[in-house]
CSV table of C-alpha atoms and ligand atoms in Angstrom, one decimal:
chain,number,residue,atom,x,y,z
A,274,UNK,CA,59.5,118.4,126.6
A,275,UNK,CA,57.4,115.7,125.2
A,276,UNK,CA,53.9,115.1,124.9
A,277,UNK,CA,51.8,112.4,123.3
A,278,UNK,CA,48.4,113.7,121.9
A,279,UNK,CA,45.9,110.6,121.0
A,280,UNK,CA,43.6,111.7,118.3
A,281,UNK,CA,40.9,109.4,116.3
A,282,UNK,CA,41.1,108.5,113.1
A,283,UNK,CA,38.5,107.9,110.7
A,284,UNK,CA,40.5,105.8,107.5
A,285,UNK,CA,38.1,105.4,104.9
A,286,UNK,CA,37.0,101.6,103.9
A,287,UNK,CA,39.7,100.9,101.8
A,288,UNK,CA,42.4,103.0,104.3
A,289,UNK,CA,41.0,100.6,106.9
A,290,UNK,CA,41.6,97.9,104.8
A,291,UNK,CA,44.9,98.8,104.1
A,292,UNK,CA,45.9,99.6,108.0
A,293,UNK,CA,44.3,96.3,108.6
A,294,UNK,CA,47.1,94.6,106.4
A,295,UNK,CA,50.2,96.8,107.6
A,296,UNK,CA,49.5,95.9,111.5
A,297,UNK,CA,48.8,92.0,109.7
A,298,UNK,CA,52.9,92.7,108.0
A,299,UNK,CA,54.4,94.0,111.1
A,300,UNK,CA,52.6,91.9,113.4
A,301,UNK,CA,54.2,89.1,110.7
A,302,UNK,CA,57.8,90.9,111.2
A,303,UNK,CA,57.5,91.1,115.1
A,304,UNK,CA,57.0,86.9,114.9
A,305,UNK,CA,59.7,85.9,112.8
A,306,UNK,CA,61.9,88.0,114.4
A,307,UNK,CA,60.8,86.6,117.8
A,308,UNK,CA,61.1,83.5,116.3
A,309,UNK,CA,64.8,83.9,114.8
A,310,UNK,CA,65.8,84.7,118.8
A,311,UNK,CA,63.9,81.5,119.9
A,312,UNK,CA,65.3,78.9,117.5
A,313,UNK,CA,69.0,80.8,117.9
A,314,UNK,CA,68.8,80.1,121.4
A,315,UNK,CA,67.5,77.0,121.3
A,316,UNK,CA,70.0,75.5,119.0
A,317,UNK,CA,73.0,77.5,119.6
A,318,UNK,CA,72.6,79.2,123.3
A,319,UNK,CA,72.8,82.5,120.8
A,320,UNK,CA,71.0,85.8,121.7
A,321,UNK,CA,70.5,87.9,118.8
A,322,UNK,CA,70.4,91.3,119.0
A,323,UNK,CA,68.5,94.5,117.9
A,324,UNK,CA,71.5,95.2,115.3
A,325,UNK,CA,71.6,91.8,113.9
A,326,UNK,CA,68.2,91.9,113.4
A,327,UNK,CA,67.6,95.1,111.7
A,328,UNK,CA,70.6,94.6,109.7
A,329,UNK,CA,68.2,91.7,107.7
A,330,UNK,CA,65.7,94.3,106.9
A,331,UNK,CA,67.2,95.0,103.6
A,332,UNK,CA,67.2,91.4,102.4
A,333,UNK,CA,63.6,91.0,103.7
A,334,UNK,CA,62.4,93.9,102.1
A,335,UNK,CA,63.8,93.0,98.7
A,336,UNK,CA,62.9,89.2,99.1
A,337,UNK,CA,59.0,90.4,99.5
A,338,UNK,CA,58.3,93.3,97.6
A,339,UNK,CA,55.0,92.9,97.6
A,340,UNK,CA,54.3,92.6,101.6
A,341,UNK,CA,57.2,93.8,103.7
A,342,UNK,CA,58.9,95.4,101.0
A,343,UNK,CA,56.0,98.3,100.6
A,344,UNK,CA,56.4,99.6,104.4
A,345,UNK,CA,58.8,101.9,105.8
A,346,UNK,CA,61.9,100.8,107.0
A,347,UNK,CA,62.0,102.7,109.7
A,348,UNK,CA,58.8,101.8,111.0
A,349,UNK,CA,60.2,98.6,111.0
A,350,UNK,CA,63.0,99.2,112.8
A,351,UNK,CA,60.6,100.2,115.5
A,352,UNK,CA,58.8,97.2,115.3
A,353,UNK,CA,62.3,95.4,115.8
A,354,UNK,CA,63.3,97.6,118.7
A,355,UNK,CA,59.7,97.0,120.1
A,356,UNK,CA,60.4,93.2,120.1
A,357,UNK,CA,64.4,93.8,121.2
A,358,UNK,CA,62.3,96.3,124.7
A,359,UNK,CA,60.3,92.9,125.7
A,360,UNK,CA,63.2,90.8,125.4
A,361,UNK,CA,65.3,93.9,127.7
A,362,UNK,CA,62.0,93.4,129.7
A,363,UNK,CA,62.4,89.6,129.9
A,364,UNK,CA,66.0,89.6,131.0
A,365,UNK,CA,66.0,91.9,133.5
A,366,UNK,CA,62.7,90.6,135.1
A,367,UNK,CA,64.6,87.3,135.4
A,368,UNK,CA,67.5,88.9,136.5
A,369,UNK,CA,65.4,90.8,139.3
A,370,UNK,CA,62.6,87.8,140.1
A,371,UNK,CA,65.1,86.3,142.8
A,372,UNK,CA,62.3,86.1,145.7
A,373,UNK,CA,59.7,88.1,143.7
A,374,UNK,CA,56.7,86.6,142.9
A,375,UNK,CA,56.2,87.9,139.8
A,376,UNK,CA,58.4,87.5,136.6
A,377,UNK,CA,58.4,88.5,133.4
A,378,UNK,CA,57.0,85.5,130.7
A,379,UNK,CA,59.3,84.8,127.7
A,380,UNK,CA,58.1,86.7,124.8
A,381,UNK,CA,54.9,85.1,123.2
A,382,UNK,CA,53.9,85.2,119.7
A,383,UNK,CA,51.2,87.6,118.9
A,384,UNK,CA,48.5,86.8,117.0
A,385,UNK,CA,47.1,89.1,114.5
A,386,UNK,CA,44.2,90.6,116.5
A,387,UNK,CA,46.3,91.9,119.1
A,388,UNK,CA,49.2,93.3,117.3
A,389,UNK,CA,47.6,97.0,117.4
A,390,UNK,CA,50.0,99.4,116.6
A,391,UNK,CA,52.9,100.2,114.3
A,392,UNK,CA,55.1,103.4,115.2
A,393,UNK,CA,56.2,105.8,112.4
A,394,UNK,CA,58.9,108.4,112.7
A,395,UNK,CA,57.7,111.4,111.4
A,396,UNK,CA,58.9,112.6,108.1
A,397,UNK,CA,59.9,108.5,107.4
A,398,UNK,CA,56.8,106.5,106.1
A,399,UNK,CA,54.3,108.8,107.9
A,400,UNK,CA,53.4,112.2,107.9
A,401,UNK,CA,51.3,115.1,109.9
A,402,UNK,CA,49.3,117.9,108.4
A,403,UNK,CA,47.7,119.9,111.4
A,404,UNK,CA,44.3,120.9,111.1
A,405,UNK,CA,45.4,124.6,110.9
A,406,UNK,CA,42.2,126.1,112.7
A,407,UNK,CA,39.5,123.6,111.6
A,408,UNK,CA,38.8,120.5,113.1
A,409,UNK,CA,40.6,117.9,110.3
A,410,UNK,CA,44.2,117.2,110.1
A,411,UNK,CA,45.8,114.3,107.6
A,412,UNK,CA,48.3,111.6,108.8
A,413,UNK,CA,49.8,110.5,105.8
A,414,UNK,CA,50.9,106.7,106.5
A,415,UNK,CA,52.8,104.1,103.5
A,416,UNK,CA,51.0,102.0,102.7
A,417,UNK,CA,47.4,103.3,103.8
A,418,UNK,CA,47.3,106.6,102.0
A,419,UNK,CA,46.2,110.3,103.9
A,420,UNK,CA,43.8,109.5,106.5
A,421,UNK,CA,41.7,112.1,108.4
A,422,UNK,CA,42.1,112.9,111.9
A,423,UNK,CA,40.1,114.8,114.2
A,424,UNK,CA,42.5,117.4,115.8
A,425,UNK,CA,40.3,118.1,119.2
A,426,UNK,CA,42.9,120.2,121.0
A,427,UNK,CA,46.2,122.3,119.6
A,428,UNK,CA,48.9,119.8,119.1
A,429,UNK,CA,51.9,122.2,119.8
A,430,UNK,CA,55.9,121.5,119.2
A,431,UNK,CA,57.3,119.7,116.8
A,432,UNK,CA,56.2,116.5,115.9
A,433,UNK,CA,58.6,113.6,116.2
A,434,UNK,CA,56.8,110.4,115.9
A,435,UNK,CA,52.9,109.1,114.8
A,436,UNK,CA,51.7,105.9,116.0
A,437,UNK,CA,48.9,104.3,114.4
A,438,UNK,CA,46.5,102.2,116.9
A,439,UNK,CA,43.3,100.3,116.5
A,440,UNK,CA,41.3,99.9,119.3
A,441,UNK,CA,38.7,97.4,118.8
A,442,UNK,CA,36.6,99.1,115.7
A,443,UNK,CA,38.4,102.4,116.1
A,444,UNK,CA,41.6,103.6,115.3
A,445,UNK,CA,43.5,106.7,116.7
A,446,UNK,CA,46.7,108.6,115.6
A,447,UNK,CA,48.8,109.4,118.2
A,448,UNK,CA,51.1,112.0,118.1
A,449,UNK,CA,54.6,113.1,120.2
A,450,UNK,CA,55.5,116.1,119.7
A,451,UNK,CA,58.8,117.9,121.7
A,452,UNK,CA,58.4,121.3,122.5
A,453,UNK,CA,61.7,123.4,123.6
A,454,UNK,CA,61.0,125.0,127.0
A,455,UNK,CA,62.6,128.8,125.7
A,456,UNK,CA,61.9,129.9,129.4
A,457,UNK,CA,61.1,133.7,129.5
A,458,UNK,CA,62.3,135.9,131.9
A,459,UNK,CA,61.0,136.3,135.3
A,460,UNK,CA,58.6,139.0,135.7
A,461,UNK,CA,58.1,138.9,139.4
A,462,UNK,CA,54.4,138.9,138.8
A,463,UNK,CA,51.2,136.1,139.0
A,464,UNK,CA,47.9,136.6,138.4
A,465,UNK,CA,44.5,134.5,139.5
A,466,UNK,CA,41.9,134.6,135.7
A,467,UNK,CA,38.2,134.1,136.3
A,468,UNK,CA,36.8,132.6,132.8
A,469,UNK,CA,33.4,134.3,132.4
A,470,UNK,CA,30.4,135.0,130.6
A,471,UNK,CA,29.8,138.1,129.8
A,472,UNK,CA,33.1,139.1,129.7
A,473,UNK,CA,35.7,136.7,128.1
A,474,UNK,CA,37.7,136.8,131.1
A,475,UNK,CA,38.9,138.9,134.0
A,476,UNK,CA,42.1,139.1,136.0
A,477,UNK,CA,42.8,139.5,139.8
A,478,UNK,CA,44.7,143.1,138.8
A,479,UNK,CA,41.7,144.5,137.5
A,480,UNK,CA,42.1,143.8,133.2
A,481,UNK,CA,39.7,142.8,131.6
A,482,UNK,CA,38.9,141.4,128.2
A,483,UNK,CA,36.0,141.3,126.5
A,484,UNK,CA,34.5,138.7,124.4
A,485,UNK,CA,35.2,139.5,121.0
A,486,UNK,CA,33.0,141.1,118.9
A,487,UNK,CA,33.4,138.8,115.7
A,488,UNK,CA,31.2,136.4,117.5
A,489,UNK,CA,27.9,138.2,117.5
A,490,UNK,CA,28.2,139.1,113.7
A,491,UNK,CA,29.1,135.8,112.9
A,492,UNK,CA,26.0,134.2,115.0
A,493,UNK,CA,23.7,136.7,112.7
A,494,UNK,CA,25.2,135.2,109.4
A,495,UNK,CA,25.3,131.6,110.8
A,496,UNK,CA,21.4,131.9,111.9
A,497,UNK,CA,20.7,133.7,108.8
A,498,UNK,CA,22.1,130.3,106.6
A,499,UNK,CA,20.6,127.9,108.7
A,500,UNK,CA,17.1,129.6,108.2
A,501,UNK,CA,17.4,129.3,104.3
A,502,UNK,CA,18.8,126.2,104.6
A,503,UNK,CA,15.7,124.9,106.1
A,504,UNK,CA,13.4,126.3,103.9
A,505,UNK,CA,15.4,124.7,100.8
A,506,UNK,CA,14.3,122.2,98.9
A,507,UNK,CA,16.3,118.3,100.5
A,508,UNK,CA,18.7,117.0,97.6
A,509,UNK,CA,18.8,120.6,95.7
A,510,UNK,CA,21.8,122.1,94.3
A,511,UNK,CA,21.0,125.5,96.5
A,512,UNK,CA,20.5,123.3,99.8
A,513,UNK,CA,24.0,121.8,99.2
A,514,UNK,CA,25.3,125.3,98.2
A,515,UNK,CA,24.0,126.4,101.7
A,516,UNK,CA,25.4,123.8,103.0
A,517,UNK,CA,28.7,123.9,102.3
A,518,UNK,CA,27.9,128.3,102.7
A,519,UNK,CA,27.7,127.0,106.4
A,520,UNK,CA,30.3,125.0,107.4
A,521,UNK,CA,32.8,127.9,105.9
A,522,UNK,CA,31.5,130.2,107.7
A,523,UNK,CA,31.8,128.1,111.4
A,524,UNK,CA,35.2,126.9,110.4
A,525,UNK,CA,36.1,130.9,109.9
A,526,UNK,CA,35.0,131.5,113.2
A,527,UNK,CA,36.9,128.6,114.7
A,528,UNK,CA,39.7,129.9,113.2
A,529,UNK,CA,38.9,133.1,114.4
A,530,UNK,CA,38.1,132.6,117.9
A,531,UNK,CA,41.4,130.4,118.5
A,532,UNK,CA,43.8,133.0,117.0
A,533,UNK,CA,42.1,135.2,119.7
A,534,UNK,CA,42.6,132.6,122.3
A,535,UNK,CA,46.1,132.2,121.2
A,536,UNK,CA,46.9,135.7,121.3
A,537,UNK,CA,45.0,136.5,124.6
A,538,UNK,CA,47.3,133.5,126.1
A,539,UNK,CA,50.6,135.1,124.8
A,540,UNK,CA,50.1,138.0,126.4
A,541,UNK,CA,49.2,136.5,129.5
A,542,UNK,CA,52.3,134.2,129.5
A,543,UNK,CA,55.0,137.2,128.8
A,544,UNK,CA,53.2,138.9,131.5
A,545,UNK,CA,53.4,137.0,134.3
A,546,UNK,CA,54.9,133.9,136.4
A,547,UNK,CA,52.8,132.4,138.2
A,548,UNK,CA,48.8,132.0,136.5
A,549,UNK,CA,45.9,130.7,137.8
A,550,UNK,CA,42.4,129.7,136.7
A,551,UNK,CA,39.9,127.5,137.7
A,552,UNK,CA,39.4,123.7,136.7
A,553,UNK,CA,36.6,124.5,134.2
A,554,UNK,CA,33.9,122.1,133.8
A,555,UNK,CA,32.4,123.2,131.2
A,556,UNK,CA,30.6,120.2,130.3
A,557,UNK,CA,29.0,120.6,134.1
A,558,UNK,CA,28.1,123.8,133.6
A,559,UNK,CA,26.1,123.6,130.4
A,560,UNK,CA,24.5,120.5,131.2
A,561,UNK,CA,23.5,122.2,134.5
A,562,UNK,CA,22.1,124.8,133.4
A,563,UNK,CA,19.5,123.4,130.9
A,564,UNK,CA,18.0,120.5,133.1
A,565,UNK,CA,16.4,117.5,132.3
A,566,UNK,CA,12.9,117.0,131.1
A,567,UNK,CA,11.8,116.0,134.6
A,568,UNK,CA,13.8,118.7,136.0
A,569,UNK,CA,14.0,121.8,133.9
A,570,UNK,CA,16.4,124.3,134.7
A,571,UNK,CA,15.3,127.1,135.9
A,572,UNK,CA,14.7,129.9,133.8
A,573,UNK,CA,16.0,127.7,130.9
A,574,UNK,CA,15.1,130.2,128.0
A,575,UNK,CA,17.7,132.5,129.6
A,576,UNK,CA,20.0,129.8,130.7
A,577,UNK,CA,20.2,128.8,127.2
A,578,UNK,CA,21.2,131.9,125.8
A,579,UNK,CA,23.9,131.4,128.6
A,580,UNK,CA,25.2,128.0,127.5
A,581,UNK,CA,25.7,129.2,123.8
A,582,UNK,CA,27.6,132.1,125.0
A,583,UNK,CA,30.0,129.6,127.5
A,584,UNK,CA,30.1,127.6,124.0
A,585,UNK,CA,31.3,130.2,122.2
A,586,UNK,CA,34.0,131.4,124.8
A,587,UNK,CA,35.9,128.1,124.0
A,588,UNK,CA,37.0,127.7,127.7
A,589,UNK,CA,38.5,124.5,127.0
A,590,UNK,CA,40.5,125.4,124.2
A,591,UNK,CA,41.7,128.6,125.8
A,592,UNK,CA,43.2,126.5,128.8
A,593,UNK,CA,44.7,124.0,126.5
A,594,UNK,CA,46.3,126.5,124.8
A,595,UNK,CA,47.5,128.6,127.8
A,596,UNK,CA,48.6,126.0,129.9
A,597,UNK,CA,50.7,124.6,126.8
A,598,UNK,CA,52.0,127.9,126.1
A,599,UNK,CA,53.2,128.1,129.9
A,600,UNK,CA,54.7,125.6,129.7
A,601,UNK,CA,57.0,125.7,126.5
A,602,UNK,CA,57.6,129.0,128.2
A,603,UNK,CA,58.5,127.4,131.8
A,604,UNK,CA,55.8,129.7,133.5
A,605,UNK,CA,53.7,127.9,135.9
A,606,UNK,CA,50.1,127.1,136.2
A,607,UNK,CA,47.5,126.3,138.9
A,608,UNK,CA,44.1,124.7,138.2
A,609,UNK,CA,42.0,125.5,141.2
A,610,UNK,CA,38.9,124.1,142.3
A,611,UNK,CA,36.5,125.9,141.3
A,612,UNK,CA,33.9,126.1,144.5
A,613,UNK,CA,32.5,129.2,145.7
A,614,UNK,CA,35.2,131.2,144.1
A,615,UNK,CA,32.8,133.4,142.7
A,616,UNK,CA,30.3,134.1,145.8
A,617,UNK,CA,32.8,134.0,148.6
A,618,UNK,CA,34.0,137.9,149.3
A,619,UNK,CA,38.0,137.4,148.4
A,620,UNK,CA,38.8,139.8,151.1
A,621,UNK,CA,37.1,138.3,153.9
A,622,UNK,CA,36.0,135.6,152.6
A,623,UNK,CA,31.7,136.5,154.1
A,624,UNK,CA,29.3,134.8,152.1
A,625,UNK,CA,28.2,137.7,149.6
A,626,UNK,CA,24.7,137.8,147.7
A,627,UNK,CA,24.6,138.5,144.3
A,628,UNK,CA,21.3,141.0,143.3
A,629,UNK,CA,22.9,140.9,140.0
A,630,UNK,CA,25.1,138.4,137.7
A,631,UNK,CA,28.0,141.2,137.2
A,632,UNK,CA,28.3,142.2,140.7
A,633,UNK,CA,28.6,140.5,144.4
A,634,UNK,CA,27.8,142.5,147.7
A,635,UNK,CA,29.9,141.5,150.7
A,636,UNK,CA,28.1,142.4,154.1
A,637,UNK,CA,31.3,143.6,155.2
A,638,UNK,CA,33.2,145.6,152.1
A,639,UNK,CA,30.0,146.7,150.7
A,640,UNK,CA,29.1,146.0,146.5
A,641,UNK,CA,32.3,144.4,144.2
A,642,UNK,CA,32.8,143.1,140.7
A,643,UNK,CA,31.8,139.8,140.3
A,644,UNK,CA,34.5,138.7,138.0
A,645,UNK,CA,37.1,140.7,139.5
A,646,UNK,CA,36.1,139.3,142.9
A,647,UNK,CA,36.1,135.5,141.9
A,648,UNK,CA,39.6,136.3,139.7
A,649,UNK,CA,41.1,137.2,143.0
A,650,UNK,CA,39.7,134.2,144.9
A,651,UNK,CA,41.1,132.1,142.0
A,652,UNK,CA,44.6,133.8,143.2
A,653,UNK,CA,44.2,133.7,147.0
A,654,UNK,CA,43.1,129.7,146.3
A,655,UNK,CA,46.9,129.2,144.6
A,656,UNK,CA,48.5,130.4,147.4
A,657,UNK,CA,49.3,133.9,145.3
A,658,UNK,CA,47.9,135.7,148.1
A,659,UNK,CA,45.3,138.5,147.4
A,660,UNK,CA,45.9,138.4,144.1
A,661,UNK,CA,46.6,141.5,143.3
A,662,UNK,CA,50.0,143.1,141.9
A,663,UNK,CA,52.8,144.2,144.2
A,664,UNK,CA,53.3,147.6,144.6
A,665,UNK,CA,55.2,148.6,141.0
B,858,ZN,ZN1,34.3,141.1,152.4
């Protein structure tokens, strides 16, 4: 299974520079080759191929050590096969236009500010160092040095190919990876998973798992730094100390929270089948909750408390990491929309009230966990009917 995961980059100004001139060189590549095809064509009704082209590379390379001779060869075999898939395109869009009205131009030239990419196999010219828990990973590219990337989600799986893309003044790494689906074996079971707050998360047969304790301690140390931090003097070798005191100590729990995350998701994949969750918003939610300036939320000193805590849970991570862990293991998932699945009674669906946030009171089946209660309307909404286990 493949996936493409498009991260940004941020080259430093001499990296720029240099990824400025390597699209510039293939860009240069990509024309002449185009242009061999043309002028063959035109003076000798020859089409030259992929395999005639590439097989030039060598000579090329040697003839300009200084320009095409500092890039991979590999990469520029891409470029070549990129050139030889428009030409493919070309012919067959000619081939097929009989009555269409559309058809496929003759390759064009491209000039230099929209030749955006250059494809690298991985391991040949260009290499990936994952972030590892914190939020930088490298690409290492010829010819431009080791760039940072910012790693926003688990790139799982192997990694077979990184493609470096400017768009406008940005550029982005974009990575394929190919994960091997090593499906597990059935357990007969699925489960609905209500995300929450005070609880990390709940599921529709009754587990539940709290939000780890690491967190709280961690909050104490990281409020604790920022405190003396402030006091510190700007531009002092203790307010750089702090500094730096700081950003170790979020990057441990980053580390820490996603190696709970992964190992909470584990267990839920060999468990079960079938999972579902909600399509989490958690963007929504915080905003939500704090309101506007004009529109305050209500009750926005508790709200905010609230906010940090959905922060801290990671929710987005969690499904990322869940849904691609599924997936390698050929278990299946279902986002559901969200709506009313946590006031909505999941056996009759009545409207319930909620005196409290950790409980829900159906006028028919009386007072029932609020979590528990929204996990199994998460199920019932997947089609896993009630949600709760078969009879073992
Ligand atoms: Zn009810």
């Amino acid at each position: 299974m493949k996936r493409a995961y498009k991260l940004r980059a941020y080259p430093t100004r001499p990296q720029e520079g240099r990824a400025v001139r390597l699209l510039a060189d293939h860009c240069d590549l990509y024309n002449a080759a185009l242009a061999e095809r043309r002028e063959a064509w035109r003076m000798r009704k020859v089409r030259v191929s992929y395999g005639d082209q590439s097989a030039q590379l060598k000579e090329i390379r040697a003839a300009d050590p200084d320009g095409q001779g500092r890039h991979s060869f590999t990469a520029q075999q891409q470029t070549l096969r990129r050139l030889n898939a428009t030409f493919g395109a070309f012919y067959n869009g000619v081939r097929h236009a009989k009555g269409k009205q559309r058809r496929v131009g003759y390759p064009r030239f491209k000039p230099y500010q929209r030749y955006d990419q250059v494809l690298f196999v991985a391991g040949d010219g260009a290499n990936w160092a994952p972030a590892d828990g914190g939020r930088w990973a490298h690409a290492t590219v010829q010819a431009v040095g080791r760039v940072k990337v910012n790693q926003h989600r688990p790139v799982p799986g192997r990694v077979k190919t990184l493609q470096v893309k400017r768009e406008h003044r940005r550029w982005y790494v974009i990575v394929v990876t190919e994960t091997e689906i090593v499906a597990l074996p059935p357990t007969g079971r699925s489960v609905g998973v209500d995300v929450g707050v005070a609880r990390f998360l709940t599921s529709s047969d009754g587990e539940v798992i709290a939000n780890p304790q690491f967190l709280d301690t961690a909050r104490e140390r990281i409020v604790d730094l920022q405190r003396r931090k402030a006091r510190s003097r700007p531009g002092s070798g203790n307010r750089r100390r702090l500094r730096r005191a700081l950003a170790n100590e979020c990057r441990k729990v980053r580390n820490r929270r996603r190696d709970f995350h992964h190992k909470t998701a584990r267990a839920l994949v060999d468990t079960y089948d079938t999972l579902a969750l909600e399509k989490l918003r958690v963007s929504a939610m915080t905003a939500g909750a704090s309101g506007t300036v004009d529109h305050p939320g209500r009750n926005v000193g508790a709200k905010a408390g609230l906010n940090r805590s959905i922060l801290d849970a990671g929710w987005s991570q969690f499904t990322s990491i869940l849904v691609a862990k599924a997936e390698s293991a050929g278990r299946r998932v279902v986002l559901v929309y969200p709506a009313r699945t946590s006031i909505n009674c999941h056996a009759c669906g009545a409207r319930c009230a909620r005196p409290r946030q950790d409980i829900v009171v159906c006028p028919v089946h009386g007072e029932l966990d609020a979590d528990l209660n929204g996990a199994r309307n998460i199920a019932a909404r997947a089609g896993l009917g009630s949600g709760q286990a078969p009879a073992a």
